[in-house]
Coordinates of C-alpha atoms in Angstrom, one line a residue:
M1 CA -129.9 -28.2 96.4
L2 CA -127.4 -25.6 97.4
A3 CA -129.0 -22.3 98.6
A4 CA -127.3 -19.1 99.4
M5 CA -126.3 -17.8 102.9
I6 CA -124.6 -14.8 104.5
T7 CA -123.6 -14.2 108.1
A8 CA -122.0 -11.3 109.8
P9 CA -122.1 -9.5 113.2
Q10 CA -124.5 -6.7 112.1
P11 CA -128.1 -7.5 111.2
E12 CA -128.5 -4.5 109.0
A13 CA -125.5 -5.5 106.9
V14 CA -126.5 -9.1 106.7
E15 CA -129.9 -8.0 105.4
A16 CA -128.4 -5.8 102.8
G17 CA -126.2 -8.6 101.6
A18 CA -129.1 -11.0 101.5
L19 CA -131.1 -8.5 99.4
A20 CA -128.2 -8.3 97.0
L21 CA -128.4 -12.1 96.6
K22 CA -132.1 -11.9 96.1
R23 CA -131.7 -9.3 93.4
G24 CA -129.4 -11.5 91.4
G25 CA -126.1 -10.6 92.8
N26 CA -123.4 -13.2 93.5
A27 CA -121.4 -13.9 96.7
V28 CA -118.9 -11.1 95.9
D29 CA -121.7 -8.5 95.4
A30 CA -123.3 -9.6 98.6
A31 CA -120.1 -9.5 100.6
M32 CA -119.1 -6.1 99.4
T33 CA -122.6 -4.7 99.9
C34 CA -122.5 -6.1 103.5
A35 CA -119.0 -4.7 104.1
L36 CA -120.0 -1.2 103.0
V37 CA -123.1 -1.2 105.2
Q38 CA -121.0 -2.6 108.1
G39 CA -118.8 0.6 107.9
V40 CA -121.9 2.7 108.3
V41 CA -123.8 0.8 111.0
D42 CA -120.7 -0.3 113.0
P43 CA -118.3 2.5 112.3
Q44 CA -115.7 1.7 115.0
M45 CA -115.3 -1.9 113.8
C46 CA -114.6 -1.3 110.1
G47 CA -114.9 1.2 107.3
I48 CA -113.5 2.5 104.0
A49 CA -110.4 3.7 105.8
G50 CA -109.6 0.4 107.3
F51 CA -107.7 -2.8 106.3
G52 CA -108.3 -6.5 106.0
S53 CA -108.0 -9.8 104.2
L54 CA -110.5 -11.2 101.6
Q55 CA -110.6 -14.8 100.3
L56 CA -112.4 -15.4 97.0
Y57 CA -113.3 -18.9 95.9
L58 CA -115.0 -18.7 92.5
P59 CA -115.1 -22.1 90.9
D60 CA -117.0 -21.2 87.7
A61 CA -114.4 -18.5 87.0
G62 CA -111.5 -20.8 88.0
E63 CA -110.4 -18.3 90.5
H64 CA -109.3 -18.9 94.1
Y65 CA -107.1 -16.2 95.7
F66 CA -106.8 -13.6 98.4
I67 CA -106.9 -9.8 98.1
D68 CA -104.9 -8.7 101.2
F69 CA -105.4 -5.1 101.9
H70 CA -103.4 -4.5 105.1
G71 CA -102.7 -1.0 106.2
K72 CA -99.2 0.2 105.3
A73 CA -97.0 2.5 107.3
P74 CA -96.8 5.9 105.7
S75 CA -93.6 6.9 103.9
A76 CA -92.7 9.4 106.6
V77 CA -92.2 6.6 109.2
R78 CA -88.8 5.9 110.7
D79 CA -87.9 2.7 112.5
D80 CA -86.7 4.3 115.7
M81 CA -89.1 7.3 115.9
W82 CA -90.9 6.0 118.9
A83 CA -88.2 3.8 120.5
D84 CA -87.8 6.0 123.5
L85 CA -91.6 6.3 124.2
I86 CA -92.4 2.7 125.1
E87 CA -94.3 2.2 128.3
G88 CA -95.6 -1.4 127.8
E89 CA -96.8 -4.2 125.5
A90 CA -100.2 -5.8 125.5
P91 CA -99.9 -9.2 127.3
D92 CA -101.4 -10.9 124.3
G93 CA -99.1 -9.1 121.9
F94 CA -101.7 -6.8 120.4
G95 CA -99.8 -3.6 120.3
F96 CA -97.7 -1.3 122.4
I97 CA -98.4 1.5 124.9
L98 CA -96.4 4.6 124.2
K99 CA -96.1 7.9 126.1
D100 CA -99.0 10.2 125.3
N101 CA -100.6 7.4 123.2
V102 CA -99.1 8.9 120.1
N103 CA -99.4 5.6 118.2
D104 CA -103.0 5.0 119.4
L105 CA -105.0 8.1 119.0
G106 CA -105.0 10.9 116.5
Y107 CA -103.2 11.7 113.2
Q108 CA -100.0 9.8 113.7
S109 CA -101.8 6.5 114.5
I110 CA -103.1 6.1 110.9
T111 CA -101.7 3.7 108.3
V112 CA -102.5 4.0 104.6
P113 CA -106.0 2.5 104.3
G114 CA -106.8 -0.4 101.9
S115 CA -110.4 -1.4 102.5
L116 CA -112.2 0.7 99.8
K117 CA -109.6 -0.3 97.2
A118 CA -110.1 -4.0 97.9
Y119 CA -113.9 -3.7 98.0
F120 CA -113.9 -2.0 94.6
E121 CA -111.3 -4.3 93.0
A122 CA -113.2 -7.4 94.1
Q123 CA -116.7 -6.2 93.1
T124 CA -115.8 -4.7 89.7
R125 CA -113.8 -7.7 88.7
H126 CA -116.0 -10.5 90.0
G127 CA -119.4 -9.0 90.8
V128 CA -122.4 -9.0 88.4
M129 CA -124.1 -5.9 89.9
D130 CA -123.3 -2.2 89.1
W131 CA -120.9 -0.7 91.6
A132 CA -123.3 2.1 92.3
D133 CA -126.0 -0.4 93.3
V134 CA -123.6 -2.2 95.6
V135 CA -122.8 1.1 97.4
A136 CA -126.5 2.3 97.5
P137 CA -127.6 0.4 100.7
A138 CA -124.7 2.0 102.6
I139 CA -125.7 5.4 101.4
E140 CA -129.3 4.8 102.5
W141 CA -128.2 3.7 106.0
A142 CA -126.0 6.8 106.3
R143 CA -128.9 9.0 105.3
R144 CA -131.5 7.4 107.6
G145 CA -129.1 7.0 110.5
T146 CA -128.2 3.9 112.3
V147 CA -129.5 2.8 115.7
V148 CA -127.1 2.2 118.6
R149 CA -127.0 -1.6 119.2
P150 CA -126.0 -3.5 122.4
Q151 CA -122.6 -4.7 121.1
M152 CA -121.8 -1.2 119.8
L153 CA -122.7 0.4 123.2
Q154 CA -120.7 -2.3 125.1
F155 CA -117.6 -1.4 123.0
W156 CA -118.1 2.4 123.7
L157 CA -118.4 1.9 127.4
M158 CA -115.6 -0.7 127.8
E159 CA -112.9 0.4 130.3
D160 CA -110.1 -2.1 130.6
G161 CA -107.6 -0.1 132.7
S162 CA -105.1 -0.9 130.0
G163 CA -103.2 2.4 129.5
R164 CA -104.7 2.6 126.0
V165 CA -107.1 5.4 125.1
Q166 CA -110.6 4.3 126.1
S167 CA -113.2 4.0 123.4
V168 CA -115.3 7.0 124.4
E169 CA -112.3 9.2 124.1
R170 CA -111.8 8.0 120.5
L171 CA -115.5 9.0 119.8
R172 CA -115.0 12.5 121.1
Y173 CA -111.6 13.1 119.6
S174 CA -112.8 15.1 116.5
N175 CA -115.6 17.7 116.2
S176 CA -117.4 15.3 113.8
G177 CA -117.2 12.6 116.3
K178 CA -118.8 14.8 119.0
D179 CA -121.6 15.6 116.6
I180 CA -122.3 12.0 115.6
Y181 CA -121.9 10.1 118.8
F182 CA -123.0 12.6 121.5
N183 CA -126.2 14.4 122.4
D184 CA -126.5 18.2 122.6
D185 CA -125.9 18.1 126.3
G186 CA -122.6 16.2 125.9
S187 CA -123.9 12.8 126.9
L188 CA -123.0 9.7 124.9
K189 CA -125.8 8.4 122.6
A190 CA -127.7 5.6 124.4
L191 CA -129.0 2.2 123.3
G192 CA -131.7 2.7 120.6
Q193 CA -130.8 6.3 119.8
T194 CA -129.9 7.2 116.2
L195 CA -126.5 8.1 114.9
N196 CA -126.8 10.7 112.1
N197 CA -123.9 11.0 109.7
P198 CA -124.8 13.1 106.6
G199 CA -121.1 13.6 105.8
M200 CA -120.6 9.8 105.3
A201 CA -123.7 9.7 103.0
H202 CA -122.2 12.5 100.9
C203 CA -118.8 10.8 100.8
L204 CA -120.3 7.5 99.8
E205 CA -122.3 9.1 97.0
R206 CA -119.1 10.4 95.5
I207 CA -117.6 6.9 95.8
A208 CA -120.6 5.3 94.2
K209 CA -120.3 7.7 91.2
E210 CA -116.5 7.8 90.8
G211 CA -115.3 4.5 92.3
A212 CA -112.3 4.0 94.6
D213 CA -110.1 6.5 92.6
V214 CA -111.8 9.5 94.2
F215 CA -110.6 8.3 97.6
Y216 CA -107.0 7.5 96.5
K217 CA -106.3 10.0 93.8
G218 CA -109.2 12.4 93.5
E219 CA -111.1 15.0 95.5
I220 CA -111.5 12.9 98.7
A221 CA -107.8 12.1 98.7
E222 CA -107.0 15.8 98.5
Q223 CA -109.3 16.5 101.5
I224 CA -107.6 13.7 103.5
A225 CA -104.1 14.9 102.7
A226 CA -104.9 18.5 103.6
D227 CA -106.3 17.4 107.0
M228 CA -103.3 15.2 107.7
A229 CA -100.9 17.9 106.9
A230 CA -102.7 20.5 109.0
H231 CA -102.6 18.2 112.1
G232 CA -99.1 16.7 111.9
G233 CA -100.2 13.4 110.4
L234 CA -97.9 10.9 108.8
L235 CA -100.2 10.0 105.9
S236 CA -99.6 11.9 102.7
L237 CA -101.3 12.3 99.3
E238 CA -98.4 10.4 97.8
D239 CA -99.1 7.5 100.2
L240 CA -102.8 7.4 99.0
N241 CA -101.8 7.7 95.3
S242 CA -99.4 4.8 95.5
Y243 CA -101.4 2.3 97.6
E244 CA -101.9 -1.1 96.1
T245 CA -103.5 -4.2 97.4
T246 CA -101.7 -7.5 97.3
R247 CA -103.0 -10.6 95.5
N248 CA -101.9 -13.8 97.1
E249 CA -102.4 -17.5 96.6
P250 CA -104.0 -19.2 99.6
L251 CA -101.8 -20.7 102.4
W252 CA -102.8 -24.3 102.5
G253 CA -102.9 -26.6 105.5
E254 CA -104.3 -30.0 106.3
Y255 CA -106.4 -31.4 109.2
R256 CA -107.9 -34.9 109.5
G257 CA -108.2 -35.5 105.8
R258 CA -109.4 -32.1 104.9
R259 CA -107.6 -29.2 103.3
L260 CA -107.9 -25.6 104.5
A261 CA -107.2 -22.4 102.6
T262 CA -106.3 -19.4 104.7
N263 CA -104.2 -16.2 104.2
Q264 CA -100.5 -15.6 103.9
P265 CA -98.5 -13.4 106.3
P266 CA -98.8 -10.8 107.6
G267 CA -102.2 -12.3 108.1
G268 CA -102.9 -14.9 110.9
G269 CA -103.4 -18.0 108.7
V270 CA -99.9 -19.3 109.5
M271 CA -100.9 -19.6 113.2
L272 CA -104.1 -21.5 112.2
V273 CA -102.2 -23.9 110.0
E274 CA -99.5 -24.5 112.6
M275 CA -101.9 -25.1 115.4
L276 CA -104.1 -27.5 113.5
G277 CA -100.9 -29.4 112.4
V278 CA -99.9 -30.0 116.0
L279 CA -103.4 -30.8 117.2
E280 CA -103.9 -33.4 114.5
E281 CA -101.4 -35.5 116.6
F282 CA -103.9 -35.7 119.5
D283 CA -107.2 -37.5 119.8
L284 CA -109.2 -34.5 120.9
A285 CA -112.6 -36.2 120.6
A286 CA -111.4 -38.9 123.1
M287 CA -110.4 -36.1 125.5
G288 CA -113.9 -34.6 125.5
H289 CA -114.9 -31.1 124.5
N290 CA -113.6 -28.5 126.9
S291 CA -112.3 -31.1 129.3
T292 CA -109.3 -30.3 131.6
N293 CA -106.9 -32.2 129.4
Y294 CA -108.4 -30.6 126.2
L295 CA -107.7 -27.1 127.6
R296 CA -104.2 -28.2 128.7
V297 CA -103.3 -29.4 125.2
V298 CA -105.0 -26.8 123.1
T299 CA -103.6 -23.9 125.2
E300 CA -100.1 -25.2 125.0
V301 CA -100.5 -25.3 121.2
M302 CA -101.8 -21.7 121.3
K303 CA -98.8 -20.5 123.3
R304 CA -96.3 -22.1 121.0
A305 CA -98.0 -20.6 117.9
T306 CA -98.0 -17.2 119.6
T307 CA -94.3 -17.4 120.4
D308 CA -93.6 -18.4 116.8
K309 CA -95.7 -15.6 115.5
D310 CA -93.9 -13.0 117.8
N311 CA -90.5 -14.2 116.7
H312 CA -90.9 -15.2 113.1
V313 CA -94.0 -13.6 111.4
G314 CA -94.1 -10.2 109.9
D315 CA -94.6 -8.5 106.5
P316 CA -92.8 -10.9 104.1
A317 CA -91.8 -7.9 101.9
F318 CA -89.6 -6.8 104.8
F319 CA -89.0 -9.9 106.9
D320 CA -88.1 -13.5 106.0
V321 CA -90.9 -15.6 107.4
P322 CA -90.0 -19.3 107.7
L323 CA -93.4 -20.6 106.4
D324 CA -92.2 -24.0 105.3
R325 CA -90.8 -24.8 108.7
L326 CA -93.7 -23.3 110.8
C327 CA -96.2 -25.3 108.7
S328 CA -94.2 -28.5 108.4
K329 CA -95.1 -31.9 109.7
A330 CA -91.7 -32.1 111.4
H331 CA -92.4 -28.9 113.4
A332 CA -95.8 -30.2 114.4
L333 CA -94.4 -33.5 115.6
E334 CA -91.7 -31.7 117.6
Q335 CA -94.3 -29.5 119.3
A336 CA -96.6 -32.4 120.0
A337 CA -93.8 -34.4 121.6
S338 CA -92.9 -31.4 123.8
I339 CA -96.5 -31.2 125.0
R340 CA -96.8 -34.9 125.7
A341 CA -93.6 -34.6 127.7
G342 CA -95.3 -32.1 130.0
E343 CA -93.2 -29.1 128.8
R344 CA -94.9 -25.7 129.2
A345 CA -94.3 -23.0 126.7
Q346 CA -93.4 -19.5 128.0
V347 CA -94.7 -16.4 126.2
Q348 CA -92.6 -13.3 127.0
R349 CA -94.4 -10.0 127.3
F350 CA -93.8 -6.5 128.6
T351 CA -96.3 -5.4 131.3
G352 CA -99.3 -4.2 129.4
T353 CA -102.9 -4.5 128.5
A354 CA -105.8 -6.4 126.9
E355 CA -106.5 -6.7 123.2
S356 CA -108.5 -4.7 120.8
K357 CA -111.6 -6.2 119.1
H358 CA -112.2 -3.4 116.6
T359 CA -112.8 -5.7 113.7
T360 CA -115.7 -7.4 111.8
H361 CA -116.2 -10.3 109.4
V362 CA -118.6 -11.5 106.6
S363 CA -119.0 -15.0 105.2
V364 CA -121.1 -15.6 102.0
V365 CA -121.8 -18.7 99.9
D366 CA -124.1 -18.3 96.9
A367 CA -126.2 -20.8 95.0
K368 CA -123.4 -21.4 92.4
G369 CA -121.0 -22.4 95.1
N370 CA -119.0 -19.2 95.1
A371 CA -117.6 -18.5 98.5
V372 CA -116.3 -15.3 100.1
A373 CA -114.7 -14.8 103.5
M374 CA -113.5 -11.4 104.5
T375 CA -112.3 -10.0 107.8
H376 CA -111.8 -6.2 107.9
S377 CA -111.1 -3.7 110.5
L378 CA -110.0 -0.3 111.7
G379 CA -107.6 -1.9 114.2
M380 CA -107.8 0.5 117.1
P381 CA -109.9 3.4 115.7
S382 CA -107.7 6.6 115.5
G383 CA -110.6 8.9 116.4
V384 CA -109.8 11.0 113.4
I385 CA -112.8 12.0 111.2
T386 CA -111.9 14.5 108.5
N387 CA -114.6 17.2 108.5
G388 CA -117.4 16.5 106.0
L389 CA -116.3 12.9 105.3
G390 CA -118.0 11.0 108.1
F391 CA -115.8 7.9 108.4
T392 CA -113.2 7.1 111.0
F393 CA -109.6 6.3 110.0
N394 CA -107.8 3.2 111.2
G395 CA -105.3 3.4 114.1
C396 CA -103.1 0.6 113.0
M397 CA -99.8 2.2 113.9
A398 CA -100.4 1.1 117.5
V399 CA -99.6 -2.5 116.7
F400 CA -96.2 -2.0 115.1
D401 CA -93.2 -2.8 117.3
P402 CA -91.5 0.5 118.2
R403 CA -88.3 -1.4 118.8
P404 CA -86.1 -1.5 115.6
G405 CA -85.0 -4.9 114.2
G406 CA -88.0 -7.1 114.9
A407 CA -90.5 -8.9 112.7
D408 CA -93.1 -6.2 113.2
S409 CA -90.8 -3.2 113.6
L410 CA -91.6 0.1 111.9
A411 CA -90.6 0.7 108.3
P412 CA -92.1 2.9 105.5
G413 CA -94.6 0.9 103.4
K414 CA -94.7 -2.0 105.8
S415 CA -97.8 -3.9 107.0
R416 CA -98.0 -5.2 110.5
F417 CA -99.0 -8.7 111.6
S418 CA -102.8 -9.2 111.9
S419 CA -104.5 -12.3 113.4
M420 CA -107.2 -12.1 110.7
C421 CA -107.6 -15.5 109.0
P422 CA -110.7 -15.8 106.8
T423 CA -110.6 -19.5 106.1
I424 CA -112.3 -22.0 103.8
V425 CA -112.1 -25.7 104.7
F426 CA -112.4 -28.2 101.8
E427 CA -113.6 -31.8 102.0
E428 CA -113.2 -33.8 98.9
D429 CA -112.3 -30.6 97.0
Q430 CA -115.6 -28.9 98.0
P431 CA -116.0 -26.2 100.6
S432 CA -117.4 -27.5 103.9
L433 CA -116.7 -24.5 106.2
V434 CA -116.4 -20.8 105.4
I435 CA -115.3 -19.2 108.6
G436 CA -113.7 -16.1 110.2
A437 CA -114.0 -13.7 113.1
P438 CA -113.2 -10.3 114.5
G439 CA -111.3 -10.2 117.8
G440 CA -107.8 -8.8 117.6
T441 CA -105.1 -11.3 118.6
Q442 CA -107.9 -13.8 119.6
I443 CA -109.1 -14.2 116.0
A444 CA -107.0 -17.2 115.2
M445 CA -107.9 -18.8 118.6
G446 CA -111.6 -18.3 118.0
V447 CA -111.5 -19.6 114.4
L448 CA -109.4 -22.6 115.6
Q449 CA -112.1 -23.6 118.1
G450 CA -114.9 -23.1 115.6
I451 CA -113.1 -25.6 113.2
L452 CA -112.3 -28.1 116.0
N453 CA -115.9 -27.9 117.2
S454 CA -117.2 -28.7 113.7
I455 CA -114.7 -31.4 112.7
D456 CA -113.7 -33.1 115.9
F457 CA -117.0 -32.8 117.8
G458 CA -119.5 -32.8 114.9
M459 CA -121.3 -29.6 115.8
D460 CA -123.4 -27.6 113.3
M461 CA -122.2 -24.1 112.7
Q462 CA -124.4 -22.4 115.2
H463 CA -123.3 -24.7 118.0
A464 CA -119.7 -24.5 116.9
V465 CA -119.6 -20.7 117.2
S466 CA -121.6 -20.7 120.4
A467 CA -119.7 -23.2 122.5
A468 CA -117.7 -21.7 125.4
R469 CA -114.1 -20.7 124.3
F470 CA -110.8 -20.2 126.0
S471 CA -107.4 -18.8 124.9
S472 CA -103.8 -18.5 125.8
T473 CA -101.7 -15.8 124.1
S474 CA -99.6 -15.3 127.2
N475 CA -98.6 -17.5 130.1
S476 CA -102.2 -17.3 131.4
I477 CA -105.0 -19.6 130.4
D478 CA -107.9 -17.3 129.8
V479 CA -111.4 -18.8 130.0
S480 CA -115.0 -17.5 129.6
N481 CA -117.3 -17.9 132.5
R482 CA -119.3 -20.7 130.9
I483 CA -116.3 -23.1 131.3
P484 CA -116.9 -24.8 134.7
R485 CA -114.6 -24.3 137.6
Y486 CA -114.3 -28.1 138.0
V487 CA -112.6 -28.1 134.6
T488 CA -110.1 -25.3 135.5
D489 CA -109.4 -26.2 139.2
P490 CA -107.1 -29.1 138.3
L491 CA -105.1 -26.8 136.0
E492 CA -104.6 -24.3 138.8
A493 CA -103.6 -27.1 141.1
E494 CA -100.9 -28.0 138.6
G495 CA -99.6 -24.4 138.7
Y496 CA -101.3 -22.9 135.7
D497 CA -102.4 -19.3 135.9
V498 CA -106.1 -19.3 135.0
T499 CA -107.8 -16.0 134.4
R500 CA -111.6 -16.2 134.4
F501 CA -113.5 -13.5 132.6
P502 CA -117.0 -12.5 133.9
R503 CA -118.5 -12.7 130.4
G504 CA -119.8 -15.9 129.0
F505 CA -118.9 -15.1 125.4
M506 CA -115.2 -14.2 124.8
F507 CA -112.3 -14.6 122.5
A508 CA -113.4 -13.4 119.1
L509 CA -116.8 -13.3 117.5
V510 CA -116.8 -16.3 115.2
H511 CA -119.2 -16.4 112.2
G512 CA -119.3 -19.1 109.6
I513 CA -121.2 -21.3 107.1
Q514 CA -121.1 -25.1 107.1
I515 CA -121.9 -27.0 104.0
K516 CA -122.9 -30.6 104.5
D517 CA -124.5 -32.9 101.9
G518 CA -125.3 -30.0 99.7
E519 CA -127.1 -28.1 102.5
M520 CA -125.9 -25.0 104.3
N521 CA -126.3 -24.0 107.9
G522 CA -124.9 -20.8 109.3
G523 CA -123.7 -19.6 112.7
A524 CA -123.5 -16.1 114.2
D525 CA -121.6 -15.8 117.5
P526 CA -124.2 -15.0 120.2
G527 CA -121.7 -12.8 121.9
G528 CA -122.5 -10.2 119.2
D529 CA -125.6 -8.8 117.6
G530 CA -125.3 -10.6 114.3
M531 CA -127.2 -13.3 112.4
A532 CA -127.1 -15.7 109.5
L533 CA -129.6 -15.5 106.7
S534 CA -130.5 -18.1 104.1
V535 CA -131.6 -16.9 100.7

């Protein structure tokens, strides 16, 4: 008999979602409860001033669609306003480094946020609980304070020598940030210490009472707009007033007799569909999991999808995305033939930096078979916290291309590409995998390997998300330290550039639920602090 299950990278948020299920809530109630708590207990990964992509599969209601709530460039944006400030591009394509980090930190780095509007729309339309009850656990966590967890501290202390603003500088950018994240002596809060954020509790109380409108058209919107205007921000009250989410049909793909539903551009689903289409032409199981030849083939597919994304995928409201061609069988066969012929793809990059992982995910399946997969984020947190509100704004302007004329170039109202790809795999018209991940540009690569591990290698969900991963979003093959050197040595001998990371868990934090013979098993990536709970 089908039970219910929820998985996410934050234990406190998973527990809150599980309690919503126990109290009679459905998958939508649980997912939105979890998401709101995530914004409190992991406030650099996501929050009400972020963005994301939400897949809703609700068979009893006859509904299956996406709410895409990508951050939109403010109306004050001009396509060439930063063209003369470029210092570099991330080697994996996740953003640009500009002079004085103007796109990365502070008031000009903020896009119009969509997260709260999406949470509210989904829950009030499809949930069975009262909105105030869904927000209540987040308020309680904000009141009591959240404990600094290992993954949170690791993010704060990360120094990648990238040229981007380091995480700790984002924390201390605002006076509120200094109060929340630092001790009285100026030292950063340590593992196990409590973060106190009464401003967020008060803000959430208003949202619980008045709904999302208070954030977009009411008192909170006015506070935000005044703060932006006082500090040279691009975001305006009119931008907040006019923000709308986008309802999309799923983007469908096929893999080994199964169908997968993922998100439309500017989300990353097109990369996932393209990569699986090419990989279906290879007998991966015969190669062996994480064998030398397996790495060679899969990374060549990753590079080709990355180049196609860079050249052809952007906001479809502003850029003509050739979806039919990228997802076609003909394109898959052409790419597979090129790989078999030994041709190596080249990914062009400026000199730059590593990716951002400031994102999180939640997957839920309830006892009635409703399934929700949502990936949501702040991008690179802007560091901006309006006094008294407690939450951090997204910093998504950093990922727009400051060079005019490209797929992801700047334009008012435009959303930039995101690798987010919350995905449901169907077998005989029933969900068999509900999966997604945080991890910047590596999201599609992590989700891809979770799917391959499950389908081609028969792993349960926990093994599928725990297996050592690799990636190639540049001309380097990047591997986690748990992939043996005897696997990568032959690739280096062939002239491949292999970059070995010291950490054993890398390239997204994949979380998912597998449904097999009416039973569910969940997986939480052990590279994070999360868990899966059955209810």
